[in-house]
Short mmCIF file of C-alpha atoms in Angstrom, two decimals:
data_model
loop_
_atom_site.label_atom_id
_atom_site.label_comp_id
_atom_site.label_asym_id
_atom_site.label_seq_id
_atom_site.Cartn_x
_atom_site.Cartn_y
_atom_site.Cartn_z
CA MET A 1 56.37 -19.80 -50.48
CA SER A 2 56.95 -17.36 -54.05
CA ILE A 3 56.05 -14.76 -55.35
CA THR A 4 57.24 -12.82 -59.40
CA PHE A 5 59.08 -9.48 -58.98
CA LEU A 6 59.74 -8.33 -62.52
CA SER A 7 59.75 -11.37 -64.33
CA ASN A 8 62.07 -13.25 -61.81
CA PRO A 9 60.44 -15.17 -59.15
CA ILE A 10 61.04 -14.21 -55.53
CA HIS A 11 60.92 -17.08 -52.83
CA LEU A 12 59.46 -15.80 -49.16
CA PRO A 13 60.08 -17.29 -46.20
CA ASP A 14 57.49 -19.25 -44.76
CA PHE A 15 56.92 -16.65 -41.56
CA PHE A 16 55.05 -14.76 -43.85
CA LYS A 17 52.20 -17.01 -44.21
CA PHE A 18 52.03 -17.66 -40.59
CA ASP A 19 51.83 -14.21 -40.34
CA ARG A 20 49.04 -14.19 -43.03
CA GLU A 21 47.34 -17.49 -41.30
CA TYR A 22 47.49 -15.55 -37.46
CA LEU A 23 46.14 -12.45 -38.76
CA GLY A 24 42.96 -14.68 -39.81
CA LYS A 25 42.96 -15.98 -36.67
CA GLN A 26 43.00 -13.10 -34.89
CA GLU A 27 40.27 -11.61 -37.27
CA SER A 28 38.45 -14.59 -36.33
CA GLN A 29 39.09 -14.28 -32.46
CA ASN A 30 38.19 -10.30 -32.73
CA GLU A 31 34.71 -11.54 -33.86
CA ASP A 32 34.06 -13.77 -31.31
CA GLN A 33 34.99 -11.11 -28.37
CA LYS A 34 32.49 -9.14 -29.99
CA VAL A 35 29.74 -11.61 -29.96
CA PHE A 36 30.99 -12.49 -26.63
CA HIS A 37 30.90 -8.62 -25.36
CA LYS A 38 27.42 -8.10 -26.70
CA ASP A 39 26.23 -11.38 -24.96
CA ILE A 40 27.53 -10.39 -21.78
CA LEU A 41 26.15 -6.97 -22.48
CA GLU A 42 22.54 -8.45 -23.12
CA VAL A 43 22.91 -10.64 -20.42
CA SER A 44 23.73 -7.69 -17.93
CA GLN A 45 20.73 -5.67 -19.24
CA LEU A 46 18.76 -8.50 -18.72
CA SER A 47 19.83 -8.89 -15.37
CA LYS A 48 19.20 -5.37 -14.80
CA ASN A 49 15.30 -5.27 -15.99
CA ARG A 50 14.86 -8.15 -14.13
CA GLU A 51 15.93 -6.13 -10.63
CA ASN A 52 13.72 -3.01 -11.84
CA LEU A 53 10.81 -5.69 -12.35
CA MET A 54 11.18 -7.02 -8.76
CA ASP A 55 11.63 -3.49 -6.79
CA LYS A 56 8.68 -2.17 -9.08
CA ILE A 57 6.63 -5.38 -7.91
CA LYS A 58 8.02 -4.85 -4.08
CA HIS A 59 6.54 -1.47 -4.40
CA THR A 60 3.17 -1.94 -5.51
CA VAL A 61 0.52 -1.37 -3.26
CA VAL A 62 -2.94 -3.33 -3.55
CA HIS A 63 -5.40 -1.52 -1.42
CA SER A 64 -7.99 -4.14 -0.25
CA VAL A 65 -11.87 -3.11 -0.19
CA THR A 66 -11.80 -4.73 3.60
CA SER A 67 -8.58 -2.77 4.84
CA PHE A 68 -10.50 -0.07 6.93
CA SER A 69 -13.04 -2.63 8.44
CA ASP A 70 -10.20 -5.14 9.01
CA MET A 71 -8.21 -2.39 10.82
CA ARG A 72 -11.53 -1.61 13.03
CA ALA A 73 -12.74 -5.23 13.68
CA GLY A 74 -9.26 -5.62 15.11
CA ILE A 75 -9.18 -2.82 17.49
CA LEU A 76 -12.59 -4.11 18.62
CA LYS A 77 -11.47 -7.46 19.50
CA GLU A 78 -8.84 -6.13 21.62
CA ILE A 79 -11.37 -4.06 23.25
CA ARG A 80 -13.74 -7.20 23.83
CA GLU A 81 -10.61 -9.34 25.32
CA GLU A 82 -9.51 -6.47 27.42
CA LYS A 83 -13.15 -5.38 28.79
CA GLY A 84 -15.83 -8.41 27.66
CA GLN A 85 -17.37 -6.31 25.58
CA TYR A 86 -17.77 -2.81 23.75
CA ASP A 87 -20.33 -0.92 22.73
CA TYR A 88 -20.94 2.33 20.30
CA THR A 89 -18.38 4.89 21.94
CA ASP A 90 -15.86 1.95 21.30
CA VAL A 91 -16.70 1.76 17.99
CA VAL A 92 -16.52 5.31 17.27
CA ASN A 93 -13.29 5.24 18.54
CA ALA A 94 -12.01 2.74 16.87
CA CYS A 95 -12.95 3.95 13.34
CA GLY A 96 -10.90 7.12 14.53
CA LEU A 97 -8.00 5.62 15.51
CA SER A 98 -8.39 2.81 12.56
CA TYR A 99 -8.24 6.00 9.93
CA ALA A 100 -5.27 7.54 11.85
CA ARG A 101 -3.38 4.26 11.61
CA LEU A 102 -3.81 3.71 7.74
CA TYR A 103 -3.13 7.29 7.30
CA SER A 104 0.33 7.00 9.03
CA GLU A 105 1.22 3.87 7.13
CA ILE A 106 0.85 5.96 4.13
CA GLU A 107 2.89 8.89 5.39
CA GLN A 108 5.33 6.21 6.28
CA ARG A 109 5.02 4.68 2.57
CA TYR A 110 6.47 8.30 0.79
CA GLU A 111 9.23 9.38 3.15
CA ASN A 112 11.88 7.80 0.81
CA GLU A 113 10.16 5.67 -1.78
CA GLN A 114 7.95 5.46 -4.82
CA TYR A 115 5.05 3.19 -5.16
CA TYR A 116 3.08 2.20 -7.79
CA LYS A 117 -0.75 1.12 -9.12
CA VAL A 118 -1.43 -2.54 -10.08
CA ASP A 119 -1.24 -1.16 -13.64
CA GLY A 120 2.39 -0.05 -13.14
CA THR A 121 1.42 3.67 -13.49
CA PRO A 122 2.85 5.74 -10.07
CA LEU A 123 0.77 6.32 -7.00
CA THR A 124 0.89 9.15 -5.45
CA LYS A 125 0.47 9.92 -1.39
CA GLU A 126 -2.51 11.87 -2.25
CA ASP A 127 -4.24 9.54 -4.21
CA GLU A 128 -4.02 7.06 -1.32
CA ILE A 129 -5.19 9.45 1.18
CA GLU A 130 -8.06 10.25 -1.31
CA TRP A 131 -8.36 5.88 -1.32
CA LEU A 132 -8.72 6.23 2.87
CA ASP A 133 -11.20 8.85 2.89
CA ILE A 134 -13.39 7.02 0.58
CA GLN A 135 -12.88 4.29 2.78
CA PHE A 136 -13.74 6.40 5.98
CA GLU A 137 -16.99 7.49 4.61
CA GLN A 138 -18.12 4.17 3.27
CA GLU A 139 -17.56 2.99 6.71
CA ALA A 140 -19.68 5.59 8.68
CA ALA A 141 -22.52 5.06 6.40
CA TRP A 142 -22.21 1.66 6.80
CA GLN A 143 -22.35 1.80 10.42
CA LYS A 144 -25.37 4.49 10.45
CA SER A 145 -26.96 1.94 7.86
CA CYS A 146 -26.66 -0.60 10.35
CA ALA A 147 -27.72 1.33 13.54
CA ARG A 148 -30.80 2.16 11.19
CA ILE A 149 -31.93 -1.71 10.50
CA ALA A 150 -31.13 -2.58 14.31
CA ALA A 151 -34.00 0.60 14.94
CA GLN A 152 -36.23 -0.65 12.53
CA GLY A 153 -35.99 -4.26 14.06
CA GLN A 154 -36.56 -3.12 17.78
CA VAL A 155 -39.93 -0.67 16.50
CA ILE A 156 -41.00 -3.64 14.76
CA GLN A 157 -40.85 -5.53 17.93
CA GLY A 158 -42.41 -2.85 19.80
CA LYS A 159 -39.27 -2.24 21.90
CA ILE A 160 -38.80 1.42 20.89
CA PHE A 161 -41.79 3.59 19.71
CA GLU A 162 -40.38 5.40 16.81
CA MET A 163 -36.80 5.26 15.21
CA PRO A 164 -34.44 7.44 16.79
CA THR A 165 -33.71 9.66 13.58
CA LYS A 166 -31.87 12.16 15.40
CA GLU A 167 -29.26 10.19 17.08
CA MET A 168 -28.50 8.58 14.06
CA GLU A 169 -27.62 11.69 12.07
CA GLU A 170 -25.27 12.48 15.45
CA LEU A 171 -23.84 8.84 15.27
CA GLU A 172 -22.88 10.10 11.77
CA ASP A 173 -21.49 13.13 12.62
CA SER A 174 -19.49 11.09 15.63
CA PHE A 175 -17.74 9.10 13.03
CA TYR A 176 -16.06 12.20 11.35
CA GLN A 177 -15.23 14.01 15.01
CA ALA A 178 -13.38 10.62 15.70
CA LYS A 179 -11.69 11.10 12.66
CA ASP A 180 -10.23 14.88 13.44
CA ALA A 181 -9.49 14.38 16.81
CA TYR A 182 -7.44 11.04 15.81
CA MET A 183 -5.55 13.27 13.22
CA LYS A 184 -5.17 15.67 15.82
CA LEU A 185 -3.49 13.08 18.38
CA TYR A 186 -1.77 11.27 15.57
CA ARG A 187 0.42 14.47 14.59
CA GLU A 188 1.22 15.18 18.33
CA SER A 189 1.92 11.81 18.84
CA ARG A 190 4.44 11.57 16.16
CA GLN A 191 5.98 15.06 17.03
CA VAL A 192 6.98 13.37 20.17
CA GLY A 193 7.46 10.06 19.33
CA LYS A 194 4.68 8.50 21.32
CA PRO A 195 2.71 5.42 19.81
CA LEU A 196 -0.59 6.14 18.47
CA VAL A 197 -3.12 4.59 20.75
CA LEU A 198 -7.07 4.44 21.47
CA GLN A 199 -8.22 6.73 23.73
CA ASN A 200 -11.64 6.94 25.36
CA TYR A 201 -13.24 10.24 23.62
CA ILE A 202 -16.75 10.89 23.64
CA PHE A 203 -18.54 12.66 20.68
CA GLY A 204 -22.01 13.64 20.79
CA ASN A 205 -24.08 13.49 23.49
CA GLY A 206 -24.83 10.25 26.32
CA ARG A 207 -28.15 10.10 25.25
CA MET A 208 -27.36 9.24 21.60
CA TYR A 209 -24.93 6.17 23.13
CA GLU A 210 -28.01 5.48 25.48
CA VAL A 211 -30.45 5.01 23.02
CA LEU A 212 -28.05 3.04 20.33
CA ASN A 213 -26.88 1.05 22.97
CA ARG A 214 -30.25 -0.21 23.60
CA LEU A 215 -30.61 -1.40 19.95
CA GLY A 216 -29.02 -4.96 20.45
CA ASN A 217 -26.36 -7.62 18.72
CA LEU A 218 -23.49 -4.67 18.32
CA GLN A 219 -20.79 -7.35 18.69
CA GLU A 220 -22.35 -9.85 15.89
CA ARG A 221 -22.49 -6.81 13.79
CA VAL A 222 -19.35 -4.70 13.89
CA GLU A 223 -16.86 -8.16 13.47
#
């Protein structure tokens, strides 16, 4: 190649042309590398976002409206398989144990992890305990309602003379007594590392259970 300097042509070696072409290629390669690195960063970010999403899904808690009743029914099933039957004493104990076991599961969840609601917002231990309390209250009210319906049937059939109203109130109170007793047992068992198991606690008085156990169809109702 040649250039003009002070009206005199000057011939330059071809390597200057090579250098210019080389620099052009280098610029092109640099652009390609920038695009490549950008793609790598985008892929990396997508991978990170996917991992975060999967972790959130893994730590999402979906509460079932039957969680408490399913737990209680499972305990009563074990009692029936062992004893051949169960009565209101077993039902009350099963509800108390169900509350303590579900409470234990909630506490274990929040030892080192963060959990979320279905909408993606953070879920707290207090939120879950509030849900559990509501489930327990509904269970106690349902058990009392079922006992009342059974008693009404007995009155209609002439098998009993009047509604055992006092026993119904005592039954509802016994569920809350069972809840407190099993929570105390849970804390004691946790301190010594023992499993939380069913007990044969008696809440209320014996007459209440005698009256309620005569209402019949108990096993069909609670399962």
